[in-house]
Amino acid sequence: MTQAGLETQVVDQDALDSTIARLRQSNTALPTFSQLRDPETIPQPIIDSLMDISPDEPDPLNLFRVHWHNDRATGGLKEVPDHVVLPPELTGVPSPIIVLFGDTFPMIRAHKVLPAYACLVPRLVSGQFDPEKHRAVWPSTGNYCRGGVAISRILDCRGVAVLPEGMSQERFDWLEDWVVERSDIIRTPGTESNVKEIYDACAQLAQDPENVIFNQFSEFGNYLVHFEVTGAAMAKVFETVKAANPSLQLSAFVATSGSAGTLAAGDYLKEQFGSAIAVAEPVECPTLLYNGYGEHNIQGIGDKHIPYIHNAMNTDFIIGVSDSSSDALNVLFNTEAGRSFLTDRKAFAPQLVEETLGRLGLSSIANILAAIKLSKYLKLSSNDALITVATDSAQMYGTEREKAMSSAFGGHFDDLDAAETFGRHLAATDTADVAELSMQDRERVFNLGYFTWVEQQGVDFNSFVERKNQSFWKNLRALLPQWDAMIEDINRSWL
């Protein structure tokens, strides 16, 4: 329990006292998980104070913006999380595809700051992490380590980012502005597909007892916060869209795997609406589809392994998408020639092109393509909705866009390139590499995780196997109210 970050009792009072002292000194209150699920329950004085705080600043009050209900325009709250329903003229399918925007989250403009908070705070309130002596190590392929560094800085902890050296330059630029020292950025060999190298670096760091590894791929706080907070946010959005079409049903939740944390929202939606869960991955590295391997550039997705917090036995579909499509569409959506084609030739509204498509990062584009593929595979109608997430925005991928311009388009992108890109990578989206999982297929995916977690990472075999049962995942939820009670105790101890 202690190693997994699931403790619900104080295990080190001295460490807890150190945390309380720092919270008192910085006048920092901690939001509960229930407040992040329903921000309207945040005390009104805090909501009022936030109006004077930039969401991009390392201010402790921004902890109360680590949720889906932020209104970037006003600085206040939105009753319904920011989202869009993509028009069928764009997607080529009649089924509504609903996209929640993760760039409304504070500090990193990506929803990965949410699991970072959920992984660190339970260890703080239980005394498992002492900010006086411990360093929080955040292994990631991009946004999670940025979220971890942001949360660490706000909570006066030392945060260390571990990520592949080949990730977008924008990630490193942001990290250099936020870490305490440049040495707190650790670059591992490779790119998106080199998660094993991240684990190896963390294993070395873990030899120093002052380093605490917050491995998003195995931290159940990551799973739980997305089940409770992201799942509820998606349900709220779907109910809002359904109000305009009472016949609408939620057919599926679609998301790329990554750490598998966001997939927990699919568990929530399946219980609420009976919707399927579809996991997307790159066809260039088809781990789930074919036990395959390779390299790809859909940044934000770690692969060649099965995350420990992936509820594989509850997964219904696997969908392969190509990074050539996400790279090309990133160019189409964010260049003058591409946007002119979309507005002038395809007659899409400028607001859709500039304020929606321009907000999509690489994995966000991949999520939408996977939703289109699933809609075509299932032959869904206008009464069958799919829901997905735009984890981050194109803001993180300007340098990746330049690389794609050079490699795929010879450094020049014109009207003809725009038309070919739209036709090849969006309009021609097909149902190739879509797998509907049988029980045997689910067991195959589940069993593949054995080699990472039992053989490589030393997880107890019985602990590994118990995750096959849905009762295991449901029982985890009892931790949330217990953690909330511990958070409230700490807040009361000095406020």
PDB file of C-alpha atoms in Angstrom, residues 9-275:
ATOM      1  CA  GLN A   9      -3.287   6.690   7.478  1.00  0.00           C
ATOM      2  CA  VAL A  10      -0.463   8.964   8.572  1.00  0.00           C
ATOM      3  CA  VAL A  11       2.725   6.910   8.327  1.00  0.00           C
ATOM      4  CA  ASP A  12       5.239   9.616   9.286  1.00  0.00           C
ATOM      5  CA  GLN A  13       4.065  12.437  11.540  1.00  0.00           C
ATOM      6  CA  ASP A  14       7.337  14.371  11.190  1.00  0.00           C
ATOM      7  CA  ALA A  15       6.952  14.433   7.405  1.00  0.00           C
ATOM      8  CA  LEU A  16       3.332  15.543   7.754  1.00  0.00           C
ATOM      9  CA  ASP A  17       4.346  18.301  10.172  1.00  0.00           C
ATOM     10  CA  SER A  18       6.892  19.482   7.612  1.00  0.00           C
ATOM     11  CA  THR A  19       4.163  19.655   4.972  1.00  0.00           C
ATOM     12  CA  ILE A  20       1.805  21.554   7.262  1.00  0.00           C
ATOM     13  CA  ALA A  21       4.538  24.056   8.134  1.00  0.00           C
ATOM     14  CA  ARG A  22       5.181  24.773   4.469  1.00  0.00           C
ATOM     15  CA  LEU A  23       1.479  25.096   3.682  1.00  0.00           C
ATOM     16  CA  ARG A  24       1.106  27.539   6.553  1.00  0.00           C
ATOM     17  CA  GLN A  25       4.122  29.562   5.481  1.00  0.00           C
ATOM     18  CA  SER A  26       2.916  29.875   1.882  1.00  0.00           C
ATOM     19  CA  ASN A  27      -0.752  30.236   2.884  1.00  0.00           C
ATOM     20  CA  THR A  28      -1.650  27.247   0.692  1.00  0.00           C
ATOM     21  CA  ALA A  29      -4.908  25.348   1.039  1.00  0.00           C
ATOM     22  CA  LEU A  30      -5.426  22.024  -0.712  1.00  0.00           C
ATOM     23  CA  PRO A  31      -8.549  21.340  -2.792  1.00  0.00           C
ATOM     24  CA  THR A  32     -10.344  18.056  -2.166  1.00  0.00           C
ATOM     25  CA  PHE A  33     -11.093  15.633  -4.959  1.00  0.00           C
ATOM     26  CA  SER A  34     -14.801  16.343  -4.526  1.00  0.00           C
ATOM     27  CA  GLN A  35     -14.126  20.049  -5.068  1.00  0.00           C
ATOM     28  CA  LEU A  36     -12.222  19.307  -8.271  1.00  0.00           C
ATOM     29  CA  ARG A  37     -15.149  17.199  -9.429  1.00  0.00           C
ATOM     30  CA  ASP A  38     -17.641  19.953  -8.570  1.00  0.00           C
ATOM     31  CA  PRO A  39     -15.793  23.310  -8.424  1.00  0.00           C
ATOM     32  CA  GLU A  40     -18.957  25.150  -7.411  1.00  0.00           C
ATOM     33  CA  THR A  41     -18.351  23.695  -3.929  1.00  0.00           C
ATOM     34  CA  ILE A  42     -15.029  25.565  -3.651  1.00  0.00           C
ATOM     35  CA  PRO A  43     -15.407  28.301  -1.003  1.00  0.00           C
ATOM     36  CA  GLN A  44     -16.568  31.553  -2.595  1.00  0.00           C
ATOM     37  CA  PRO A  45     -13.693  33.648  -1.176  1.00  0.00           C
ATOM     38  CA  ILE A  46     -11.244  31.411  -3.046  1.00  0.00           C
ATOM     39  CA  ILE A  47     -13.242  31.647  -6.274  1.00  0.00           C
ATOM     40  CA  ASP A  48     -13.314  35.441  -5.907  1.00  0.00           C
ATOM     41  CA  SER A  49      -9.562  35.606  -5.234  1.00  0.00           C
ATOM     42  CA  LEU A  50      -8.831  33.611  -8.375  1.00  0.00           C
ATOM     43  CA  MET A  51     -10.186  36.442 -10.503  1.00  0.00           C
ATOM     44  CA  ASP A  52      -7.003  38.389  -9.708  1.00  0.00           C
ATOM     45  CA  ILE A  53      -4.635  35.462 -10.413  1.00  0.00           C
ATOM     46  CA  SER A  54      -3.342  34.483 -13.853  1.00  0.00           C
ATOM     47  CA  PRO A  55      -3.960  30.782 -14.517  1.00  0.00           C
ATOM     48  CA  ASP A  56      -0.451  30.508 -15.947  1.00  0.00           C
ATOM     49  CA  GLU A  57       1.346  31.680 -12.808  1.00  0.00           C
ATOM     50  CA  PRO A  58       2.823  29.458 -10.037  1.00  0.00           C
ATOM     51  CA  ASP A  59       0.367  30.781  -7.484  1.00  0.00           C
ATOM     52  CA  PRO A  60      -0.960  28.351  -4.826  1.00  0.00           C
ATOM     53  CA  LEU A  61      -4.507  29.481  -5.537  1.00  0.00           C
ATOM     54  CA  ASN A  62      -4.222  27.889  -8.974  1.00  0.00           C
ATOM     55  CA  LEU A  63      -4.567  24.509  -7.279  1.00  0.00           C
ATOM     56  CA  PHE A  64      -8.259  25.372  -7.242  1.00  0.00           C
ATOM     57  CA  ARG A  65      -8.203  25.601 -11.024  1.00  0.00           C
ATOM     58  CA  VAL A  66      -6.994  22.017 -11.471  1.00  0.00           C
ATOM     59  CA  HIS A  67     -10.340  20.929 -12.946  1.00  0.00           C
ATOM     60  CA  TRP A  68     -12.362  20.930 -16.170  1.00  0.00           C
ATOM     61  CA  HIS A  69     -14.660  23.861 -15.407  1.00  0.00           C
ATOM     62  CA  ASN A  70     -12.292  26.770 -16.052  1.00  0.00           C
ATOM     63  CA  ASP A  71     -13.384  29.706 -18.171  1.00  0.00           C
ATOM     64  CA  ARG A  72     -10.194  31.020 -19.757  1.00  0.00           C
ATOM     65  CA  ALA A  73     -11.984  34.115 -21.049  1.00  0.00           C
ATOM     66  CA  THR A  74     -13.177  35.358 -17.651  1.00  0.00           C
ATOM     67  CA  GLY A  75     -10.922  33.552 -15.181  1.00  0.00           C
ATOM     68  CA  GLY A  76     -14.002  32.163 -13.477  1.00  0.00           C
ATOM     69  CA  LEU A  77     -15.979  28.936 -13.617  1.00  0.00           C
ATOM     70  CA  LYS A  78     -18.031  27.394 -16.405  1.00  0.00           C
ATOM     71  CA  GLU A  79     -21.036  25.309 -15.450  1.00  0.00           C
ATOM     72  CA  VAL A  80     -20.307  22.981 -18.368  1.00  0.00           C
ATOM     73  CA  PRO A  81     -16.672  22.195 -19.283  1.00  0.00           C
ATOM     74  CA  ASP A  82     -15.328  23.722 -22.480  1.00  0.00           C
ATOM     75  CA  HIS A  83     -16.099  21.448 -25.415  1.00  0.00           C
ATOM     76  CA  VAL A  84     -17.089  21.285 -29.045  1.00  0.00           C
ATOM     77  CA  VAL A  85     -19.302  19.003 -31.128  1.00  0.00           C
ATOM     78  CA  LEU A  86     -17.491  18.518 -34.415  1.00  0.00           C
ATOM     79  CA  PRO A  87     -19.710  18.975 -37.490  1.00  0.00           C
ATOM     80  CA  PRO A  88     -20.268  15.949 -39.752  1.00  0.00           C
ATOM     81  CA  GLU A  89     -19.029  18.004 -42.716  1.00  0.00           C
ATOM     82  CA  LEU A  90     -15.607  17.907 -41.071  1.00  0.00           C
ATOM     83  CA  THR A  91     -15.585  14.378 -39.675  1.00  0.00           C
ATOM     84  CA  GLY A  92     -17.382  12.682 -42.547  1.00  0.00           C
ATOM     85  CA  VAL A  93     -19.633  10.729 -40.161  1.00  0.00           C
ATOM     86  CA  PRO A  94     -23.182  11.506 -38.963  1.00  0.00           C
ATOM     87  CA  SER A  95     -22.481  10.661 -35.335  1.00  0.00           C
ATOM     88  CA  PRO A  96     -21.671  13.647 -33.113  1.00  0.00           C
ATOM     89  CA  ILE A  97     -18.067  13.603 -31.917  1.00  0.00           C
ATOM     90  CA  ILE A  98     -17.768  15.560 -28.668  1.00  0.00           C
ATOM     91  CA  VAL A  99     -14.332  16.885 -27.699  1.00  0.00           C
ATOM     92  CA  LEU A 100     -13.427  18.252 -24.261  1.00  0.00           C
ATOM     93  CA  PHE A 101     -10.598  20.794 -24.234  1.00  0.00           C
ATOM     94  CA  GLY A 102      -7.726  20.173 -21.836  1.00  0.00           C
ATOM     95  CA  ASP A 103      -6.006  23.495 -22.526  1.00  0.00           C
ATOM     96  CA  THR A 104      -8.254  25.208 -19.989  1.00  0.00           C
ATOM     97  CA  PHE A 105      -6.219  23.682 -17.137  1.00  0.00           C
ATOM     98  CA  PRO A 106      -3.836  26.058 -15.339  1.00  0.00           C
ATOM     99  CA  MET A 107      -0.070  26.462 -15.637  1.00  0.00           C
ATOM    100  CA  ILE A 108       0.607  23.838 -18.329  1.00  0.00           C
ATOM    101  CA  ARG A 109      -2.566  24.249 -20.439  1.00  0.00           C
ATOM    102  CA  ALA A 110      -3.039  20.483 -20.459  1.00  0.00           C
ATOM    103  CA  HIS A 111      -5.099  18.147 -18.303  1.00  0.00           C
ATOM    104  CA  LYS A 112      -2.053  16.204 -17.065  1.00  0.00           C
ATOM    105  CA  VAL A 113      -1.713  18.653 -14.188  1.00  0.00           C
ATOM    106  CA  LEU A 114      -4.773  16.929 -12.699  1.00  0.00           C
ATOM    107  CA  PRO A 115      -3.176  13.468 -12.217  1.00  0.00           C
ATOM    108  CA  ALA A 116       0.037  15.116 -11.016  1.00  0.00           C
ATOM    109  CA  TYR A 117      -1.918  16.693  -8.154  1.00  0.00           C
ATOM    110  CA  ALA A 118      -3.755  13.420  -7.507  1.00  0.00           C
ATOM    111  CA  CYS A 119      -0.512  11.463  -7.225  1.00  0.00           C
ATOM    112  CA  LEU A 120       1.421  13.851  -4.976  1.00  0.00           C
ATOM    113  CA  VAL A 121      -1.221  15.031  -2.520  1.00  0.00           C
ATOM    114  CA  PRO A 122      -2.177  11.607  -1.045  1.00  0.00           C
ATOM    115  CA  ARG A 123       1.490  11.071  -0.198  1.00  0.00           C
ATOM    116  CA  LEU A 124       1.779  14.523   1.324  1.00  0.00           C
ATOM    117  CA  VAL A 125      -1.253  14.165   3.570  1.00  0.00           C
ATOM    118  CA  SER A 126      -0.197  10.693   4.720  1.00  0.00           C
ATOM    119  CA  GLY A 127       3.373  11.734   5.506  1.00  0.00           C
ATOM    120  CA  GLN A 128       4.837   9.525   2.784  1.00  0.00           C
ATOM    121  CA  PHE A 129       6.477  12.525   1.139  1.00  0.00           C
ATOM    122  CA  ASP A 130       8.509  15.045   3.126  1.00  0.00           C
ATOM    123  CA  PRO A 131       9.019  18.303   1.188  1.00  0.00           C
ATOM    124  CA  GLU A 132      11.998  19.116   3.414  1.00  0.00           C
ATOM    125  CA  LYS A 133      14.068  16.192   2.157  1.00  0.00           C
ATOM    126  CA  HIS A 134      12.340  14.441  -0.750  1.00  0.00           C
ATOM    127  CA  ARG A 135      12.412  15.220  -4.453  1.00  0.00           C
ATOM    128  CA  ALA A 136       9.344  14.393  -6.549  1.00  0.00           C
ATOM    129  CA  VAL A 137      10.410  12.601  -9.743  1.00  0.00           C
ATOM    130  CA  TRP A 138       7.934  12.765 -12.616  1.00  0.00           C
ATOM    131  CA  PRO A 139       8.552  10.232 -15.452  1.00  0.00           C
ATOM    132  CA  SER A 140       6.684  11.220 -18.575  1.00  0.00           C
ATOM    133  CA  THR A 141       6.652  11.546 -22.332  1.00  0.00           C
ATOM    134  CA  GLY A 142       5.656  15.178 -22.053  1.00  0.00           C
ATOM    135  CA  ASN A 143       2.785  16.817 -20.228  1.00  0.00           C
ATOM    136  CA  TYR A 144       2.660  14.810 -16.995  1.00  0.00           C
ATOM    137  CA  CYS A 145       6.169  15.844 -16.010  1.00  0.00           C
ATOM    138  CA  ARG A 146       5.234  19.471 -16.693  1.00  0.00           C
ATOM    139  CA  GLY A 147       2.187  19.035 -14.482  1.00  0.00           C
ATOM    140  CA  GLY A 148       4.331  17.430 -11.800  1.00  0.00           C
ATOM    141  CA  VAL A 149       6.876  20.232 -11.856  1.00  0.00           C
ATOM    142  CA  ALA A 150       4.074  22.824 -11.654  1.00  0.00           C
ATOM    143  CA  ILE A 151       2.378  21.118  -8.701  1.00  0.00           C
ATOM    144  CA  SER A 152       5.734  20.586  -6.978  1.00  0.00           C
ATOM    145  CA  ARG A 153       6.650  24.245  -7.308  1.00  0.00           C
ATOM    146  CA  ILE A 154       3.319  25.449  -5.952  1.00  0.00           C
ATOM    147  CA  LEU A 155       3.564  23.074  -2.988  1.00  0.00           C
ATOM    148  CA  ASP A 156       7.179  24.092  -2.308  1.00  0.00           C
ATOM    149  CA  CYS A 157       8.601  20.679  -3.267  1.00  0.00           C
ATOM    150  CA  ARG A 158      11.559  19.914  -5.482  1.00  0.00           C
ATOM    151  CA  GLY A 159      10.271  18.520  -8.781  1.00  0.00           C
ATOM    152  CA  VAL A 160      12.322  16.547 -11.316  1.00  0.00           C
ATOM    153  CA  ALA A 161      11.147  15.952 -14.892  1.00  0.00           C
ATOM    154  CA  VAL A 162      12.214  12.763 -16.682  1.00  0.00           C
ATOM    155  CA  LEU A 163      11.325  12.650 -20.375  1.00  0.00           C
ATOM    156  CA  PRO A 164      12.764  11.523 -23.735  1.00  0.00           C
ATOM    157  CA  GLU A 165      15.213  13.903 -25.354  1.00  0.00           C
ATOM    158  CA  GLY A 166      13.280  13.789 -28.633  1.00  0.00           C
ATOM    159  CA  MET A 167      10.096  15.416 -27.319  1.00  0.00           C
ATOM    160  CA  SER A 168       8.968  18.806 -28.641  1.00  0.00           C
ATOM    161  CA  GLN A 169      11.216  21.752 -27.859  1.00  0.00           C
ATOM    162  CA  GLU A 170       8.253  23.634 -26.410  1.00  0.00           C
ATOM    163  CA  ARG A 171       8.111  21.142 -23.543  1.00  0.00           C
ATOM    164  CA  PHE A 172      11.732  21.750 -22.648  1.00  0.00           C
ATOM    165  CA  ASP A 173      11.338  25.522 -22.968  1.00  0.00           C
ATOM    166  CA  TRP A 174       8.472  25.433 -20.480  1.00  0.00           C
ATOM    167  CA  LEU A 175      10.367  23.170 -18.076  1.00  0.00           C
ATOM    168  CA  GLU A 176      13.427  25.427 -18.082  1.00  0.00           C
ATOM    169  CA  ASP A 177      11.240  28.281 -16.873  1.00  0.00           C
ATOM    170  CA  TRP A 178       9.682  26.266 -14.040  1.00  0.00           C
ATOM    171  CA  VAL A 179      12.294  23.927 -12.529  1.00  0.00           C
ATOM    172  CA  VAL A 180      14.432  24.990  -9.581  1.00  0.00           C
ATOM    173  CA  GLU A 181      17.632  23.967 -11.385  1.00  0.00           C
ATOM    174  CA  ARG A 182      18.367  22.912 -14.958  1.00  0.00           C
ATOM    175  CA  SER A 183      19.645  19.602 -13.572  1.00  0.00           C
ATOM    176  CA  ASP A 184      16.040  18.842 -12.599  1.00  0.00           C
ATOM    177  CA  ILE A 185      15.345  18.126 -16.283  1.00  0.00           C
ATOM    178  CA  ILE A 186      16.566  14.620 -17.123  1.00  0.00           C
ATOM    179  CA  ARG A 187      16.564  13.702 -20.805  1.00  0.00           C
ATOM    180  CA  THR A 188      16.416   9.996 -21.582  1.00  0.00           C
ATOM    181  CA  PRO A 189      17.365   8.387 -24.927  1.00  0.00           C
ATOM    182  CA  GLY A 190      14.805   8.203 -27.710  1.00  0.00           C
ATOM    183  CA  THR A 191      11.375   9.656 -28.283  1.00  0.00           C
ATOM    184  CA  GLU A 192       7.763   8.785 -27.666  1.00  0.00           C
ATOM    185  CA  SER A 193       8.132   5.017 -27.745  1.00  0.00           C
ATOM    186  CA  ASN A 194      11.077   4.766 -25.357  1.00  0.00           C
ATOM    187  CA  VAL A 195       9.263   4.315 -22.044  1.00  0.00           C
ATOM    188  CA  LYS A 196      11.606   1.529 -20.907  1.00  0.00           C
ATOM    189  CA  GLU A 197      14.467   4.031 -20.967  1.00  0.00           C
ATOM    190  CA  ILE A 198      12.432   6.310 -18.695  1.00  0.00           C
ATOM    191  CA  TYR A 199      11.893   3.426 -16.272  1.00  0.00           C
ATOM    192  CA  ASP A 200      15.616   2.665 -16.298  1.00  0.00           C
ATOM    193  CA  ALA A 201      16.459   6.263 -15.432  1.00  0.00           C
ATOM    194  CA  CYS A 202      13.918   6.224 -12.605  1.00  0.00           C
ATOM    195  CA  ALA A 203      15.344   2.968 -11.257  1.00  0.00           C
ATOM    196  CA  GLN A 204      18.706   4.675 -10.962  1.00  0.00           C
ATOM    197  CA  LEU A 205      17.171   7.735  -9.306  1.00  0.00           C
ATOM    198  CA  ALA A 206      15.241   5.526  -6.870  1.00  0.00           C
ATOM    199  CA  GLN A 207      18.503   4.254  -5.432  1.00  0.00           C
ATOM    200  CA  ASP A 208      18.682   7.599  -3.634  1.00  0.00           C
ATOM    201  CA  PRO A 209      16.017   7.421  -0.875  1.00  0.00           C
ATOM    202  CA  GLU A 210      15.453  11.158  -1.201  1.00  0.00           C
ATOM    203  CA  ASN A 211      13.940  10.617  -4.661  1.00  0.00           C
ATOM    204  CA  VAL A 212      10.288   9.572  -4.727  1.00  0.00           C
ATOM    205  CA  ILE A 213       9.137   8.290  -8.127  1.00  0.00           C
ATOM    206  CA  PHE A 214       5.601   9.238  -9.155  1.00  0.00           C
ATOM    207  CA  ASN A 215       5.227   6.824 -12.054  1.00  0.00           C
ATOM    208  CA  GLN A 216       2.036   7.866 -13.815  1.00  0.00           C
ATOM    209  CA  PHE A 217       1.850   4.470 -15.508  1.00  0.00           C
ATOM    210  CA  SER A 218       1.393   2.706 -12.170  1.00  0.00           C
ATOM    211  CA  GLU A 219       0.020   5.387  -9.799  1.00  0.00           C
ATOM    212  CA  PHE A 220      -3.604   4.635  -8.961  1.00  0.00           C
ATOM    213  CA  GLY A 221      -4.140   8.273  -8.038  1.00  0.00           C
ATOM    214  CA  ASN A 222      -3.892   8.888 -11.784  1.00  0.00           C
ATOM    215  CA  TYR A 223      -6.651   6.363 -12.452  1.00  0.00           C
ATOM    216  CA  LEU A 224      -8.893   7.531  -9.612  1.00  0.00           C
ATOM    217  CA  VAL A 225      -8.834  11.236 -10.374  1.00  0.00           C
ATOM    218  CA  HIS A 226      -9.738  10.644 -13.999  1.00  0.00           C
ATOM    219  CA  PHE A 227     -12.519   8.264 -13.005  1.00  0.00           C
ATOM    220  CA  GLU A 228     -13.967  10.708 -10.494  1.00  0.00           C
ATOM    221  CA  VAL A 229     -13.193  14.125 -11.999  1.00  0.00           C
ATOM    222  CA  THR A 230     -12.752  13.611 -15.744  1.00  0.00           C
ATOM    223  CA  GLY A 231     -15.542  11.035 -15.913  1.00  0.00           C
ATOM    224  CA  ALA A 232     -17.976  13.401 -14.208  1.00  0.00           C
ATOM    225  CA  ALA A 233     -16.924  16.270 -16.475  1.00  0.00           C
ATOM    226  CA  MET A 234     -17.548  14.185 -19.581  1.00  0.00           C
ATOM    227  CA  ALA A 235     -20.903  13.048 -18.258  1.00  0.00           C
ATOM    228  CA  LYS A 236     -21.875  16.686 -17.671  1.00  0.00           C
ATOM    229  CA  VAL A 237     -20.912  17.604 -21.218  1.00  0.00           C
ATOM    230  CA  PHE A 238     -22.768  14.669 -22.746  1.00  0.00           C
ATOM    231  CA  GLU A 239     -25.945  15.448 -20.797  1.00  0.00           C
ATOM    232  CA  THR A 240     -25.716  19.041 -22.045  1.00  0.00           C
ATOM    233  CA  VAL A 241     -25.370  17.929 -25.670  1.00  0.00           C
ATOM    234  CA  LYS A 242     -28.151  15.380 -25.195  1.00  0.00           C
ATOM    235  CA  ALA A 243     -30.526  18.101 -23.989  1.00  0.00           C
ATOM    236  CA  ALA A 244     -30.728  19.343 -27.580  1.00  0.00           C
ATOM    237  CA  ASN A 245     -31.376  15.805 -28.868  1.00  0.00           C
ATOM    238  CA  PRO A 246     -33.155  13.600 -26.302  1.00  0.00           C
ATOM    239  CA  SER A 247     -32.694  10.569 -28.582  1.00  0.00           C
ATOM    240  CA  LEU A 248     -28.928  10.836 -28.343  1.00  0.00           C
ATOM    241  CA  GLN A 249     -27.047   7.975 -26.714  1.00  0.00           C
ATOM    242  CA  LEU A 250     -23.386   7.770 -25.794  1.00  0.00           C
ATOM    243  CA  SER A 251     -21.949   4.949 -27.878  1.00  0.00           C
ATOM    244  CA  ALA A 252     -18.288   5.142 -26.909  1.00  0.00           C
ATOM    245  CA  PHE A 253     -15.503   6.932 -25.133  1.00  0.00           C
ATOM    246  CA  VAL A 254     -12.333   7.131 -27.251  1.00  0.00           C
ATOM    247  CA  ALA A 255      -8.813   8.041 -26.096  1.00  0.00           C
ATOM    248  CA  THR A 256      -5.219   7.205 -26.826  1.00  0.00           C
ATOM    249  CA  SER A 257      -3.605   5.081 -24.164  1.00  0.00           C
ATOM    250  CA  GLY A 258      -0.728   7.182 -22.826  1.00  0.00           C
ATOM    251  CA  SER A 259      -0.470   6.384 -19.139  1.00  0.00           C
ATOM    252  CA  ALA A 260      -4.039   4.951 -19.301  1.00  0.00           C
ATOM    253  CA  GLY A 261      -5.159   7.421 -16.628  1.00  0.00           C
ATOM    254  CA  THR A 262      -7.669   9.200 -18.856  1.00  0.00           C
ATOM    255  CA  LEU A 263      -9.115   5.823 -19.836  1.00  0.00           C
ATOM    256  CA  ALA A 264     -10.575   5.647 -16.327  1.00  0.00           C
ATOM    257  CA  ALA A 265     -13.149   8.183 -17.482  1.00  0.00           C
ATOM    258  CA  GLY A 266     -14.316   5.458 -19.859  1.00  0.00           C
ATOM    259  CA  ASP A 267     -14.996   3.193 -16.872  1.00  0.00           C
ATOM    260  CA  TYR A 268     -17.131   5.954 -15.358  1.00  0.00           C
ATOM    261  CA  LEU A 269     -19.066   6.574 -18.575  1.00  0.00           C
ATOM    262  CA  LYS A 270     -19.629   2.865 -19.165  1.00  0.00           C
ATOM    263  CA  GLU A 271     -21.284   2.592 -15.752  1.00  0.00           C
ATOM    264  CA  GLN A 272     -23.392   5.703 -16.302  1.00  0.00           C
ATOM    265  CA  PHE A 273     -24.405   5.286 -19.946  1.00  0.00           C
ATOM    266  CA  GLY A 274     -23.370   1.798 -21.061  1.00  0.00           C
ATOM    267  CA  SER A 275     -20.887   3.246 -23.544  1.00  0.00           C
TER     268      SER A 275
END
